[in-house]
Amino acid sequence: MPQITQQAAGGRFPTGSRTPGGRAPGGRAPGGRAAEGRAPGEPDPGAAADLEQALRTGPFHLALRAALAARGLPLQRVQHHLAGRGIKVGVTSLSYWQQGARRPQRPESLRAVRALEELLRLPGDALIRLLGPGSTHIETERPASRSYRALVEPSDALEALLSELEFPADGGLHTVGHHERVRIGAGRELIGRDSQHVVRAHRDGIDRYLAIHHGDPGCDPSRVVVRARENCRTGRVRWDEESGVLVAELLFDARLRAGETYLFGYSVEDGTAGPSSEYVRGFRFTGGQYVLQVHFDEQALPVRCRRFTQTSAGAARGARGDLTLSGRHGTVHLVEQGVRAGILGIDWDWE
């Protein structure tokens, strides 16, 4: 049964200025000699405290300058590392950023800031968050996306429900990590699924996530229950009885700014359909990690389980691989790093 997250949907979806002390930016003393007798490129041991303070209080340009000094990286080397990641930014721009003469705003520049966080061994979002209100009108670059129509067979019913909720085609979120646990009952039916989800906003003002559930044949969506578990609460719920599609708002406790992450959990209780033979999740956006675990009741164990991918609903299934059922716990799982837009799933044979 296919579902979708806002990166994906889940269920059944086949379906320069100088620093204090007279040092020039980059930790070099006037005249080209390394500050305090250090060799070029050698980290500044005294900069750690300055960096910690700058990351905590900002502003962005001081934090960037402190990080560069702490790591002992000249701007030319930084530019070289960024180019190796396919990010083009000039030494002049980097210099302006650390001076505070300019702020990174364009999507490509924000990509460079995120890469700088990794290169300079900083916590995630340590620099990007310091751009704060000054860049609230700028959207961070979102991953490549697919339409719902490409991922869901009853797409007309889904689009009607989204329209009823006045939900935009781009919900403003993409998945960073998603761990999903599916429960299959003694009658071979899908009892429910539990999701632990981490998302990132790629524009400002996002305060909700739309969970989509597509039941197995015979599903009665009016009896399906969506429960908010942590860091969210259930909003409006709509369904289409004929197709078995249900959509539910999960309202966050905070309004996100572009680049911010959010962790929340929810579950879907079903158990209204007949025997289930697959679980499929459609992903609208590329990127992020997805973990799917299917747990079978000990009274109903399948004889074979396989993982698969699809480029779109109705397309041929590829990348098939057998999965070994854990005899003691009755589970199988898949892990996908760097999810591609499309469909991932596990299917199984009962006989």
Short mmCIF file of N, CA, C and O in Angstrom, two decimals, residues 132-177:
data_model
loop_
_atom_site.label_atom_id
_atom_site.label_comp_id
_atom_site.label_asym_id
_atom_site.label_seq_id
_atom_site.Cartn_x
_atom_site.Cartn_y
_atom_site.Cartn_z
N GLY A 132 19.46 34.42 9.45
CA GLY A 132 18.22 34.80 10.12
C GLY A 132 17.30 35.73 9.38
O GLY A 132 17.08 35.62 8.19
N PRO A 133 16.73 36.70 10.12
CA PRO A 133 15.72 37.58 9.55
C PRO A 133 16.21 38.36 8.34
O PRO A 133 15.43 38.72 7.47
N GLY A 134 17.50 38.57 8.25
CA GLY A 134 18.02 39.31 7.11
C GLY A 134 17.86 38.56 5.80
O GLY A 134 17.99 39.16 4.74
N SER A 135 17.56 37.27 5.87
CA SER A 135 17.38 36.51 4.62
C SER A 135 16.04 35.79 4.60
O SER A 135 15.87 34.82 3.90
N THR A 136 15.07 36.27 5.36
CA THR A 136 13.79 35.57 5.46
C THR A 136 13.03 35.56 4.15
O THR A 136 12.15 34.72 3.95
N HIS A 137 13.34 36.50 3.27
CA HIS A 137 12.63 36.52 1.99
C HIS A 137 13.28 35.63 0.96
O HIS A 137 12.81 35.53 -0.17
N ILE A 138 14.38 34.99 1.34
CA ILE A 138 15.10 34.15 0.40
C ILE A 138 14.74 32.68 0.64
O ILE A 138 14.76 32.20 1.76
N GLU A 139 14.44 31.94 -0.42
CA GLU A 139 14.19 30.52 -0.30
C GLU A 139 15.49 29.76 -0.41
O GLU A 139 16.31 30.03 -1.28
N THR A 140 15.71 28.81 0.51
CA THR A 140 16.86 27.93 0.32
C THR A 140 16.54 27.00 -0.84
O THR A 140 15.39 26.73 -1.14
N GLU A 141 17.56 26.51 -1.46
CA GLU A 141 17.36 25.69 -2.64
C GLU A 141 16.67 24.39 -2.27
O GLU A 141 17.09 23.67 -1.38
N ARG A 142 15.60 24.09 -2.94
CA ARG A 142 14.89 22.84 -2.67
C ARG A 142 15.40 21.77 -3.62
O ARG A 142 15.85 22.06 -4.73
N PRO A 143 15.30 20.51 -3.21
CA PRO A 143 15.73 19.43 -4.10
C PRO A 143 14.80 19.31 -5.31
O PRO A 143 13.69 19.84 -5.32
N ALA A 144 15.28 18.60 -6.31
CA ALA A 144 14.45 18.32 -7.47
C ALA A 144 13.21 17.54 -7.03
O ALA A 144 13.27 16.73 -6.10
N SER A 145 12.07 17.80 -7.66
CA SER A 145 10.82 17.22 -7.19
C SER A 145 10.06 16.54 -8.31
O SER A 145 10.31 16.75 -9.50
N ARG A 146 9.08 15.72 -7.91
CA ARG A 146 8.16 15.06 -8.82
C ARG A 146 6.75 15.44 -8.42
O ARG A 146 6.47 15.77 -7.27
N SER A 147 5.82 15.36 -9.37
CA SER A 147 4.42 15.67 -9.07
C SER A 147 3.76 14.49 -8.37
O SER A 147 4.21 13.34 -8.47
N TYR A 148 2.66 14.78 -7.65
CA TYR A 148 1.89 13.70 -7.04
C TYR A 148 1.35 12.75 -8.11
O TYR A 148 1.25 11.54 -7.90
N ARG A 149 1.00 13.29 -9.26
CA ARG A 149 0.41 12.48 -10.32
C ARG A 149 1.37 11.38 -10.77
O ARG A 149 0.94 10.29 -11.17
N ALA A 150 2.67 11.65 -10.69
CA ALA A 150 3.65 10.65 -11.11
C ALA A 150 3.80 9.54 -10.08
O ALA A 150 4.32 8.47 -10.39
N LEU A 151 3.33 9.78 -8.85
CA LEU A 151 3.59 8.84 -7.76
C LEU A 151 2.37 8.07 -7.29
O LEU A 151 2.50 7.05 -6.62
N VAL A 152 1.19 8.55 -7.61
CA VAL A 152 -0.03 7.95 -7.07
C VAL A 152 -0.99 7.60 -8.19
O VAL A 152 -1.30 8.45 -9.04
N GLU A 153 -1.47 6.36 -8.20
CA GLU A 153 -2.40 5.97 -9.25
C GLU A 153 -3.74 6.72 -9.14
O GLU A 153 -4.23 7.23 -10.14
N PRO A 154 -4.35 6.81 -7.93
CA PRO A 154 -5.59 7.60 -7.84
C PRO A 154 -5.27 9.09 -7.67
O PRO A 154 -5.68 9.74 -6.71
N SER A 155 -4.52 9.65 -8.62
CA SER A 155 -4.02 11.02 -8.47
C SER A 155 -5.13 12.05 -8.50
O SER A 155 -5.04 13.09 -7.84
N ASP A 156 -6.20 11.80 -9.28
CA ASP A 156 -7.30 12.76 -9.33
C ASP A 156 -7.94 12.92 -7.97
O ASP A 156 -8.26 14.03 -7.54
N ALA A 157 -8.17 11.80 -7.27
CA ALA A 157 -8.77 11.85 -5.94
C ALA A 157 -7.85 12.60 -4.98
O ALA A 157 -8.31 13.43 -4.18
N LEU A 158 -6.55 12.33 -5.04
CA LEU A 158 -5.60 13.00 -4.16
C LEU A 158 -5.57 14.50 -4.44
O LEU A 158 -5.61 15.32 -3.50
N GLU A 159 -5.51 14.88 -5.70
CA GLU A 159 -5.45 16.30 -6.03
C GLU A 159 -6.72 17.02 -5.59
O GLU A 159 -6.67 18.19 -5.18
N ALA A 160 -7.87 16.35 -5.64
CA ALA A 160 -9.11 16.96 -5.17
C ALA A 160 -9.07 17.21 -3.67
O ALA A 160 -9.52 18.26 -3.18
N LEU A 161 -8.49 16.25 -2.93
CA LEU A 161 -8.38 16.43 -1.47
C LEU A 161 -7.41 17.55 -1.14
O LEU A 161 -7.65 18.35 -0.23
N LEU A 162 -6.29 17.63 -1.86
CA LEU A 162 -5.33 18.71 -1.62
C LEU A 162 -5.95 20.06 -1.92
O LEU A 162 -5.72 21.05 -1.21
N SER A 163 -6.75 20.12 -2.97
CA SER A 163 -7.43 21.36 -3.32
C SER A 163 -8.43 21.76 -2.24
O SER A 163 -8.55 22.94 -1.89
N GLU A 164 -9.14 20.79 -1.69
CA GLU A 164 -10.10 21.07 -0.63
C GLU A 164 -9.42 21.66 0.60
O GLU A 164 -9.96 22.53 1.28
N LEU A 165 -8.20 21.19 0.87
CA LEU A 165 -7.44 21.71 2.01
C LEU A 165 -6.66 22.97 1.64
O LEU A 165 -5.97 23.54 2.49
N GLU A 166 -6.76 23.40 0.37
CA GLU A 166 -6.03 24.57 -0.14
C GLU A 166 -4.54 24.41 0.12
O GLU A 166 -3.85 25.34 0.55
N PHE A 167 -4.05 23.20 -0.16
CA PHE A 167 -2.65 22.89 0.09
C PHE A 167 -1.85 23.09 -1.19
O PHE A 167 -2.22 22.57 -2.24
N PRO A 168 -0.75 23.87 -1.14
CA PRO A 168 0.02 24.16 -2.35
C PRO A 168 0.72 22.91 -2.88
O PRO A 168 0.98 21.96 -2.14
N ALA A 169 1.05 22.94 -4.17
CA ALA A 169 1.74 21.80 -4.78
C ALA A 169 3.07 21.54 -4.10
O ALA A 169 3.50 20.40 -3.95
N ASP A 170 3.75 22.60 -3.69
CA ASP A 170 5.00 22.47 -2.94
C ASP A 170 4.73 22.85 -1.50
O ASP A 170 4.49 24.02 -1.19
N GLY A 171 4.74 21.86 -0.61
CA GLY A 171 4.44 22.13 0.79
C GLY A 171 5.54 22.84 1.54
O GLY A 171 5.39 23.14 2.72
N GLY A 172 6.69 23.10 0.88
CA GLY A 172 7.76 23.85 1.54
C GLY A 172 8.70 23.02 2.38
O GLY A 172 9.56 23.57 3.05
N LEU A 173 8.54 21.68 2.36
CA LEU A 173 9.37 20.81 3.17
C LEU A 173 9.98 19.71 2.31
O LEU A 173 9.38 19.27 1.34
N HIS A 174 11.17 19.27 2.68
CA HIS A 174 11.72 18.04 2.13
C HIS A 174 12.34 17.23 3.26
O HIS A 174 12.67 17.76 4.31
N THR A 175 12.44 15.94 3.05
CA THR A 175 12.84 15.02 4.10
C THR A 175 14.35 14.97 4.28
O THR A 175 15.10 14.86 3.32
N VAL A 176 14.79 15.05 5.54
CA VAL A 176 16.18 14.82 5.90
C VAL A 176 16.36 13.36 6.31
O VAL A 176 17.33 12.70 5.93
N GLY A 177 15.42 12.84 7.08
CA GLY A 177 15.46 11.46 7.51
C GLY A 177 14.06 10.98 7.86
O GLY A 177 13.26 11.75 8.41
#
